[in-house]
Short mmCIF file of N, CA and C in Angstrom, two decimals:
data_model
loop_
_atom_site.label_atom_id
_atom_site.label_comp_id
_atom_site.label_asym_id
_atom_site.label_seq_id
_atom_site.Cartn_x
_atom_site.Cartn_y
_atom_site.Cartn_z
N UNK A 235 -44.56 -39.14 52.85
CA UNK A 235 -44.88 -38.03 51.58
C UNK A 235 -43.43 -38.60 51.01
N UNK A 236 -43.67 -39.32 51.21
CA UNK A 236 -42.55 -40.51 49.49
C UNK A 236 -41.27 -39.04 49.38
N UNK A 237 -40.81 -38.05 49.90
CA UNK A 237 -39.48 -37.25 49.47
C UNK A 237 -38.85 -36.95 49.96
N UNK A 238 -37.77 -37.61 49.38
CA UNK A 238 -36.40 -38.25 49.78
C UNK A 238 -35.75 -37.01 50.51
N UNK A 239 -35.30 -37.10 51.46
CA UNK A 239 -33.67 -36.44 52.29
C UNK A 239 -33.03 -35.40 51.74
N UNK A 240 -32.52 -35.79 50.39
CA UNK A 240 -32.52 -35.18 49.29
C UNK A 240 -32.87 -34.04 49.28
N UNK A 241 -34.14 -33.94 48.28
CA UNK A 241 -35.18 -33.12 47.94
C UNK A 241 -35.17 -32.03 48.74
N UNK A 242 -35.65 -33.59 49.92
CA UNK A 242 -36.13 -32.62 51.40
C UNK A 242 -35.17 -31.21 51.46
N UNK A 243 -33.77 -31.46 52.33
CA UNK A 243 -32.95 -30.57 52.24
C UNK A 243 -32.16 -29.72 51.54
N UNK A 244 -32.58 -29.99 50.46
CA UNK A 244 -32.49 -28.63 48.85
C UNK A 244 -34.19 -27.96 49.29
N UNK A 245 -34.79 -28.19 49.24
CA UNK A 245 -36.23 -27.43 49.60
C UNK A 245 -35.36 -26.42 50.46
N UNK A 246 -35.19 -26.77 51.66
CA UNK A 246 -34.41 -26.09 53.05
C UNK A 246 -33.84 -24.90 53.10
N UNK A 247 -32.84 -25.43 51.76
CA UNK A 247 -31.90 -24.75 51.70
C UNK A 247 -31.83 -23.71 50.83
N UNK A 248 -32.90 -23.69 49.75
CA UNK A 248 -33.13 -22.04 48.86
C UNK A 248 -34.77 -21.72 49.41
N UNK A 249 -35.03 -22.23 50.78
CA UNK A 249 -35.81 -21.24 50.92
C UNK A 249 -35.13 -20.67 52.23
N UNK A 250 -34.08 -21.02 52.71
CA UNK A 250 -32.90 -20.38 53.01
C UNK A 250 -32.73 -18.87 53.36
N UNK A 251 -31.78 -19.42 51.63
CA UNK A 251 -31.47 -18.65 50.49
C UNK A 251 -32.33 -17.64 50.41
N UNK A 252 -33.90 -17.58 49.99
CA UNK A 252 -34.72 -17.00 49.63
C UNK A 252 -34.97 -15.93 50.56
N UNK A 253 -34.93 -16.29 52.17
CA UNK A 253 -35.56 -15.99 53.68
C UNK A 253 -33.76 -14.63 53.95
N UNK A 254 -33.28 -15.31 53.51
CA UNK A 254 -31.54 -14.01 54.08
C UNK A 254 -30.83 -13.01 52.76
N UNK A 255 -31.60 -13.93 51.21
CA UNK A 255 -31.21 -13.12 50.26
C UNK A 255 -31.35 -11.64 50.63
N UNK A 256 -30.66 -10.97 50.29
CA UNK A 256 -30.27 -9.20 49.20
C UNK A 256 -30.97 -9.14 48.33
N UNK A 257 -32.17 -10.18 47.63
CA UNK A 257 -32.96 -9.38 46.77
C UNK A 257 -34.12 -9.55 47.40
N UNK A 258 -34.85 -8.21 47.11
CA UNK A 258 -36.65 -9.09 47.38
C UNK A 258 -36.97 -8.98 45.79
N UNK A 259 -37.96 -9.55 45.67
CA UNK A 259 -38.51 -9.82 44.76
C UNK A 259 -39.29 -8.35 44.48
N UNK A 260 -39.74 -7.77 43.22
CA UNK A 260 -40.32 -6.65 43.02
C UNK A 260 -42.24 -6.52 43.27
N UNK A 261 -42.53 -7.52 43.35
CA UNK A 261 -43.77 -8.12 43.73
C UNK A 261 -44.44 -7.56 45.15
N UNK A 262 -42.21 -7.84 45.63
CA UNK A 262 -43.33 -8.04 47.30
C UNK A 262 -43.25 -7.15 47.84
N UNK A 263 -42.60 -5.34 47.13
CA UNK A 263 -42.00 -4.25 47.30
C UNK A 263 -43.46 -4.34 46.76
N UNK A 264 -44.57 -2.83 47.92
CA UNK A 264 -45.79 -3.16 48.27
C UNK A 264 -45.79 -1.37 47.97
N UNK A 265 -44.78 -0.45 47.75
CA UNK A 265 -44.86 0.47 46.98
C UNK A 265 -44.66 1.37 45.45
N UNK A 266 -43.89 -0.40 45.22
CA UNK A 266 -44.03 -0.85 43.66
C UNK A 266 -45.20 -0.04 42.68
N UNK A 267 -46.01 -0.55 43.23
CA UNK A 267 -47.54 -1.07 42.61
C UNK A 267 -47.53 0.83 42.22
N UNK A 268 -46.84 1.63 43.15
CA UNK A 268 -47.73 3.06 43.48
C UNK A 268 -46.34 3.26 41.55
N UNK A 269 -45.55 2.90 41.81
CA UNK A 269 -44.61 3.77 40.44
C UNK A 269 -45.48 3.80 39.83
N UNK A 270 -44.96 4.88 38.63
CA UNK A 270 -44.99 5.01 37.26
C UNK A 270 -43.81 3.78 36.69
N UNK A 271 -44.90 3.87 35.80
CA UNK A 271 -44.67 2.99 34.32
C UNK A 271 -43.41 3.21 33.80
N UNK A 272 -43.05 5.00 33.44
CA UNK A 272 -42.24 5.38 32.96
C UNK A 272 -40.81 4.90 33.80
N UNK A 273 -41.22 5.52 34.33
CA UNK A 273 -39.71 4.90 35.93
C UNK A 273 -39.37 3.95 36.57
N UNK A 274 -41.01 2.61 36.74
CA UNK A 274 -39.89 1.44 36.05
C UNK A 274 -39.73 0.94 35.40
N UNK A 275 -39.70 1.55 33.63
CA UNK A 275 -38.94 0.84 32.64
C UNK A 275 -37.51 1.27 33.15
N UNK A 276 -37.35 2.42 33.51
CA UNK A 276 -35.25 3.20 33.73
C UNK A 276 -35.66 2.98 35.02
N UNK A 277 -36.11 2.13 35.98
CA UNK A 277 -34.92 1.32 36.75
C UNK A 277 -34.85 -0.34 36.08
N UNK A 278 -36.06 -0.67 36.03
CA UNK A 278 -35.91 -1.87 34.61
C UNK A 278 -34.22 -2.05 34.24
N UNK A 279 -34.65 -1.07 33.29
CA UNK A 279 -33.27 -0.52 32.56
C UNK A 279 -32.02 -0.76 33.34
N UNK A 280 -31.53 0.65 34.16
CA UNK A 280 -30.28 0.40 34.96
C UNK A 280 -30.66 -0.88 35.51
N UNK A 281 -31.16 -1.74 36.16
CA UNK A 281 -31.27 -3.10 36.66
C UNK A 281 -30.11 -3.89 35.92
N UNK A 282 -30.56 -3.83 34.44
CA UNK A 282 -30.31 -5.29 33.44
C UNK A 282 -29.45 -4.60 32.20
N UNK A 283 -29.35 -3.93 32.11
CA UNK A 283 -28.72 -3.26 30.95
C UNK A 283 -27.33 -3.19 31.13
N UNK A 284 -26.38 -2.99 31.91
CA UNK A 284 -25.63 -3.28 32.06
C UNK A 284 -25.39 -5.22 32.30
N UNK A 285 -26.00 -5.76 31.95
CA UNK A 285 -25.67 -7.66 32.16
C UNK A 285 -25.71 -8.14 31.09
N UNK A 286 -26.80 -7.30 30.53
CA UNK A 286 -27.33 -8.18 28.47
C UNK A 286 -26.38 -6.86 27.96
N UNK A 287 -25.44 -5.85 28.41
CA UNK A 287 -25.05 -5.39 26.71
C UNK A 287 -23.06 -6.08 27.05
N UNK A 288 -23.49 -6.79 28.29
CA UNK A 288 -22.14 -8.06 28.17
C UNK A 288 -22.42 -9.20 27.52
N UNK A 289 -23.48 -8.61 26.35
CA UNK A 289 -23.56 -9.64 24.75
C UNK A 289 -23.26 -8.00 23.22
N UNK A 290 -22.58 -9.13 23.01
CA UNK A 290 -22.54 -7.81 21.80
C UNK A 290 -23.52 -7.28 20.73
N UNK A 291 -24.20 -8.71 20.71
CA UNK A 291 -25.38 -8.32 20.19
C UNK A 291 -26.33 -7.06 20.59
N UNK A 292 -26.41 -7.46 21.53
CA UNK A 292 -27.48 -5.99 23.41
C UNK A 292 -26.22 -4.96 22.98
N UNK A 293 -25.22 -5.31 23.18
CA UNK A 293 -24.82 -3.88 23.06
C UNK A 293 -25.23 -2.68 22.12
N UNK A 294 -24.95 -3.66 20.74
CA UNK A 294 -25.23 -2.76 19.33
C UNK A 294 -26.09 -2.25 19.52
N UNK A 295 -26.74 -3.57 19.92
CA UNK A 295 -28.92 -3.00 19.71
C UNK A 295 -28.57 -1.58 20.99
N UNK A 296 -28.07 -1.47 21.86
CA UNK A 296 -28.16 -0.28 22.83
C UNK A 296 -28.39 0.39 22.44
N UNK A 297 -26.45 0.77 21.94
CA UNK A 297 -26.24 1.89 21.07
C UNK A 297 -26.99 1.39 20.43
N UNK A 298 -28.31 1.41 19.06
CA UNK A 298 -29.08 1.39 17.93
C UNK A 298 -30.01 1.72 18.17
N UNK A 299 -30.72 1.54 19.27
CA UNK A 299 -31.99 1.95 19.69
C UNK A 299 -32.31 1.56 20.78
N UNK A 300 -31.84 2.45 21.99
CA UNK A 300 -32.13 3.02 23.38
C UNK A 300 -34.01 2.29 23.61
N UNK A 301 -34.69 2.97 23.05
CA UNK A 301 -36.18 3.08 23.69
C UNK A 301 -36.00 2.03 23.67
N UNK A 302 -36.01 0.50 22.48
CA UNK A 302 -36.76 -0.45 22.98
C UNK A 302 -35.57 -0.83 23.24
N UNK A 303 -34.27 -1.17 23.65
CA UNK A 303 -33.80 -1.87 24.73
C UNK A 303 -34.37 -1.08 26.13
N UNK A 304 -34.70 -0.24 26.38
CA UNK A 304 -35.56 -0.25 27.27
C UNK A 304 -36.42 -0.62 27.80
N UNK A 305 -37.23 -1.61 26.88
CA UNK A 305 -38.41 -1.86 26.85
C UNK A 305 -38.12 -3.41 27.93
N UNK A 306 -36.97 -3.87 26.59
CA UNK A 306 -36.45 -5.74 26.71
C UNK A 306 -36.14 -5.41 28.29
N UNK A 307 -35.77 -4.28 28.65
CA UNK A 307 -34.83 -5.00 30.42
C UNK A 307 -36.70 -4.74 30.84
N UNK A 308 -37.53 -4.35 30.58
CA UNK A 308 -38.45 -3.72 31.08
C UNK A 308 -39.14 -5.31 31.24
N UNK A 309 -39.90 -5.77 29.79
CA UNK A 309 -40.82 -6.55 29.51
C UNK A 309 -40.57 -8.41 29.64
N UNK A 310 -38.81 -8.33 29.26
CA UNK A 310 -38.59 -9.65 28.67
C UNK A 310 -37.73 -9.95 29.81
N UNK A 311 -37.37 -9.20 31.37
CA UNK A 311 -35.79 -9.79 32.01
C UNK A 311 -36.77 -10.14 33.48
N UNK A 312 -35.77 -11.20 33.64
CA UNK A 312 -36.79 -11.20 35.08
C UNK A 312 -34.66 -12.23 35.99
N UNK A 313 -35.28 -12.72 37.15
CA UNK A 313 -33.89 -12.58 38.15
C UNK A 313 -34.87 -14.43 38.20
N UNK A 314 -33.72 -15.44 38.00
CA UNK A 314 -34.18 -16.53 38.46
C UNK A 314 -33.09 -17.34 39.32
N UNK A 315 -33.34 -17.16 40.78
CA UNK A 315 -32.08 -17.25 42.13
C UNK A 315 -32.03 -19.42 41.67
N UNK A 316 -31.25 -20.07 41.82
CA UNK A 316 -30.83 -20.90 42.02
C UNK A 316 -29.91 -21.45 43.24
N UNK A 317 -30.01 -22.86 43.68
CA UNK A 317 -29.34 -23.22 44.89
C UNK A 317 -28.96 -25.25 43.99
N UNK A 318 -27.64 -25.12 44.79
CA UNK A 318 -26.40 -26.71 44.00
C UNK A 318 -27.66 -27.35 44.00
N UNK A 319 -27.11 -28.08 42.68
CA UNK A 319 -28.12 -29.06 42.67
C UNK A 319 -29.29 -28.32 41.16
N UNK A 320 -29.63 -27.59 41.63
CA UNK A 320 -31.04 -27.32 41.01
C UNK A 320 -31.23 -27.91 39.13
N UNK A 321 -32.04 -27.61 38.09
CA UNK A 321 -31.48 -27.98 36.99
C UNK A 321 -32.23 -27.61 36.49
N UNK A 322 -31.59 -26.39 34.94
CA UNK A 322 -31.90 -25.40 34.73
C UNK A 322 -32.63 -25.99 33.32
N UNK A 323 -32.07 -26.94 32.43
CA UNK A 323 -33.15 -26.98 31.74
C UNK A 323 -32.12 -28.21 31.82
N UNK A 324 -32.16 -29.48 30.39
CA UNK A 324 -32.35 -30.68 30.56
C UNK A 324 -32.19 -31.34 28.46
N UNK A 325 -31.31 -31.88 28.50
CA UNK A 325 -31.01 -32.65 27.51
C UNK A 325 -32.40 -33.17 26.43
N UNK A 326 -32.46 -32.37 24.63
CA UNK A 326 -33.83 -32.61 24.88
C UNK A 326 -34.59 -31.64 24.61
N UNK A 327 -34.60 -31.03 26.26
CA UNK A 327 -36.26 -30.18 26.22
C UNK A 327 -36.05 -29.28 25.23
N UNK A 328 -37.62 -28.90 24.93
CA UNK A 328 -37.91 -27.76 24.29
C UNK A 328 -38.89 -26.54 25.64
N UNK A 329 -38.23 -25.39 25.54
CA UNK A 329 -38.72 -25.07 26.52
C UNK A 329 -40.28 -24.47 25.92
N UNK A 330 -40.91 -24.05 27.03
CA UNK A 330 -42.30 -23.90 26.81
C UNK A 330 -42.45 -22.24 26.74
N UNK A 331 -41.43 -21.55 27.47
CA UNK A 331 -41.80 -19.84 27.21
C UNK A 331 -39.89 -20.22 27.39
N UNK A 332 -38.97 -20.32 25.83
CA UNK A 332 -37.49 -19.90 25.51
C UNK A 332 -36.26 -19.10 26.40
N UNK A 333 -35.55 -19.26 27.44
CA UNK A 333 -34.74 -17.69 27.69
C UNK A 333 -33.14 -18.32 27.13
N UNK A 334 -32.44 -16.67 26.93
CA UNK A 334 -31.39 -17.06 27.19
C UNK A 334 -30.78 -16.60 28.44
N UNK A 335 -30.22 -16.50 29.34
CA UNK A 335 -29.75 -16.94 30.35
C UNK A 335 -28.24 -15.64 30.76
N UNK A 336 -28.50 -15.15 31.22
CA UNK A 336 -27.08 -14.97 31.75
C UNK A 336 -26.46 -14.47 33.32
N UNK A 337 -25.01 -15.04 33.71
CA UNK A 337 -25.29 -15.62 34.68
C UNK A 337 -24.54 -14.34 35.36
N UNK A 338 -25.03 -14.21 36.13
CA UNK A 338 -24.78 -13.01 37.61
C UNK A 338 -24.68 -13.18 38.52
N UNK A 339 -24.03 -14.38 39.33
CA UNK A 339 -22.96 -14.91 40.72
C UNK A 339 -23.49 -16.66 40.28
N UNK A 340 -22.51 -16.76 40.59
CA UNK A 340 -21.97 -19.25 41.50
C UNK A 340 -21.73 -19.14 39.89
N UNK A 341 -22.10 -20.30 39.70
CA UNK A 341 -21.71 -21.10 38.60
C UNK A 341 -22.08 -21.97 38.03
N UNK A 342 -22.11 -22.17 37.11
CA UNK A 342 -22.69 -23.98 36.42
C UNK A 342 -22.50 -25.14 36.02
N UNK A 343 -22.68 -25.87 36.23
CA UNK A 343 -21.76 -27.21 34.87
C UNK A 343 -22.39 -27.67 33.85
N UNK A 344 -22.82 -27.43 32.42
CA UNK A 344 -23.44 -27.84 31.75
C UNK A 344 -22.79 -29.30 31.07
N UNK A 345 -24.05 -30.31 30.78
CA UNK A 345 -22.36 -30.84 30.42
C UNK A 345 -23.33 -31.81 29.31
N UNK A 346 -22.89 -31.79 28.36
CA UNK A 346 -23.44 -32.22 26.28
C UNK A 346 -23.71 -33.53 26.90
N UNK A 347 -24.76 -33.94 25.59
CA UNK A 347 -25.08 -35.01 25.18
C UNK A 347 -24.17 -36.23 25.03
N UNK A 348 -22.67 -35.13 24.14
CA UNK A 348 -21.47 -36.18 24.14
C UNK A 348 -21.63 -36.38 25.61
N UNK A 349 -21.07 -35.96 26.15
CA UNK A 349 -20.71 -36.25 27.31
C UNK A 349 -19.63 -35.09 27.97
N UNK A 350 -19.38 -34.36 27.61
CA UNK A 350 -18.75 -32.90 27.63
C UNK A 350 -18.72 -31.85 28.44
N UNK A 351 -18.23 -31.65 29.19
CA UNK A 351 -18.56 -31.28 30.28
C UNK A 351 -17.68 -29.73 30.11
N UNK A 352 -18.45 -28.15 30.78
CA UNK A 352 -17.49 -27.12 31.40
C UNK A 352 -18.64 -26.56 32.16
N UNK A 353 -18.21 -25.91 32.84
CA UNK A 353 -18.27 -24.95 33.61
C UNK A 353 -18.23 -22.99 33.28
N UNK A 354 -20.32 -22.69 33.38
CA UNK A 354 -20.28 -21.69 33.27
C UNK A 354 -20.22 -20.49 34.56
N UNK A 355 -19.72 -19.76 34.28
CA UNK A 355 -18.93 -18.31 35.48
C UNK A 355 -19.57 -17.82 35.31
N UNK A 356 -19.74 -16.63 36.41
CA UNK A 356 -20.80 -15.45 36.16
C UNK A 356 -19.99 -14.45 34.71
N UNK A 357 -20.97 -13.71 34.41
CA UNK A 357 -20.68 -12.98 33.25
C UNK A 357 -21.26 -13.68 32.45
N UNK A 358 -20.89 -15.08 32.58
CA UNK A 358 -21.38 -15.89 30.84
C UNK A 358 -22.69 -16.03 30.36
N UNK A 359 -22.86 -15.94 29.64
CA UNK A 359 -24.32 -16.01 29.05
C UNK A 359 -24.64 -17.40 28.10
N UNK A 360 -25.80 -17.72 28.70
CA UNK A 360 -26.27 -19.08 27.29
C UNK A 360 -27.58 -19.54 26.69
N UNK A 361 -27.68 -20.22 26.04
CA UNK A 361 -28.94 -20.83 24.88
C UNK A 361 -29.41 -19.59 24.68
N UNK A 362 -28.12 -18.51 24.12
CA UNK A 362 -28.63 -17.67 22.58
C UNK A 362 -29.48 -18.61 22.26
N UNK A 363 -29.48 -19.72 20.42
CA UNK A 363 -30.46 -19.29 20.06
C UNK A 363 -31.14 -19.51 20.00
N UNK A 364 -31.55 -19.70 21.51
CA UNK A 364 -33.38 -19.72 21.95
C UNK A 364 -33.80 -18.02 20.81
N UNK A 365 -33.92 -17.35 20.69
CA UNK A 365 -33.84 -15.47 19.56
C UNK A 365 -34.00 -15.99 18.98
N UNK A 366 -32.64 -16.59 18.37
CA UNK A 366 -33.22 -16.63 17.15
C UNK A 366 -34.12 -18.58 15.74
N UNK A 367 -33.85 -19.05 17.61
CA UNK A 367 -34.90 -20.20 16.53
C UNK A 367 -35.20 -21.18 16.95
N UNK A 368 -36.50 -21.86 16.54
CA UNK A 368 -37.01 -22.93 17.43
C UNK A 368 -35.35 -23.75 17.82
N UNK A 369 -35.73 -23.86 19.31
CA UNK A 369 -34.19 -24.75 19.45
C UNK A 369 -34.62 -26.57 21.12
N UNK A 370 -33.75 -26.54 20.44
CA UNK A 370 -33.81 -27.81 21.45
C UNK A 370 -32.45 -28.18 22.02
N UNK A 371 -32.64 -27.88 23.33
CA UNK A 371 -31.74 -27.58 24.30
C UNK A 371 -30.70 -29.20 23.86
N UNK A 372 -29.27 -29.22 23.93
CA UNK A 372 -28.05 -30.36 23.34
C UNK A 372 -27.97 -30.27 24.61
N UNK A 373 -28.24 -30.29 26.66
CA UNK A 373 -27.26 -30.61 27.44
C UNK A 373 -27.87 -30.33 28.26
N UNK A 374 -26.97 -30.31 29.89
CA UNK A 374 -28.16 -30.37 30.85
C UNK A 374 -27.35 -29.21 32.07
N UNK A 375 -28.33 -28.35 32.22
CA UNK A 375 -27.36 -27.02 32.76
C UNK A 375 -28.39 -27.51 34.56
N UNK A 376 -27.25 -27.39 35.05
CA UNK A 376 -26.85 -27.60 36.65
C UNK A 376 -26.49 -26.95 37.54
N UNK A 377 -26.59 -26.13 38.31
CA UNK A 377 -26.16 -25.38 39.26
C UNK A 377 -25.20 -25.86 40.73
N UNK A 378 -24.04 -25.43 39.68
CA UNK A 378 -22.11 -26.06 40.58
C UNK A 378 -22.63 -25.10 42.30
N UNK A 379 -23.34 -24.09 42.48
CA UNK A 379 -23.27 -23.54 42.82
C UNK A 379 -24.79 -22.70 43.30
N UNK A 380 -24.97 -21.42 44.47
CA UNK A 380 -26.16 -21.13 44.12
C UNK A 380 -26.07 -19.75 43.11
N UNK A 381 -26.46 -19.68 43.01
CA UNK A 381 -26.87 -19.11 41.44
C UNK A 381 -28.29 -16.89 41.61
N UNK A 382 -26.95 -17.10 40.43
CA UNK A 382 -28.10 -15.49 40.19
C UNK A 382 -27.82 -16.15 38.30
N UNK A 383 -29.79 -15.86 37.67
CA UNK A 383 -29.58 -15.95 36.91
C UNK A 383 -30.21 -14.80 36.27
N UNK A 384 -30.21 -14.26 35.07
CA UNK A 384 -30.68 -12.88 34.28
C UNK A 384 -31.45 -13.83 33.40
#
């Protein structure tokens, strides 16, 4: 089938992580379709707000506009699970759906186009400029461990 052993192993590891993970995607919970939208908004707010407000802008935004922050948590936040070696974005890439990332768990390697590198840890955020401008990524972001990103 032309798929390398390395990629085959990464796919298997990712699937195993998904099976053993305590995180169950919301769409997999049948009863969630019966929960009212206002209640889902509150649920998403409690799930995501404490992570977003680690960033000073979102902390101030939540203090000044809590209703809008609830909507932001409900409509704009998704969780991304990655495994070791997954590439989140590459230098020169312009995302069709730009995203700012908050690292919930794990660590990632960021390698700038000039060759400088850095490790991104749980509690860090990255790609903030996508919120304010048309953005072209200036480096490669690769999972160093299994990670959960918001």
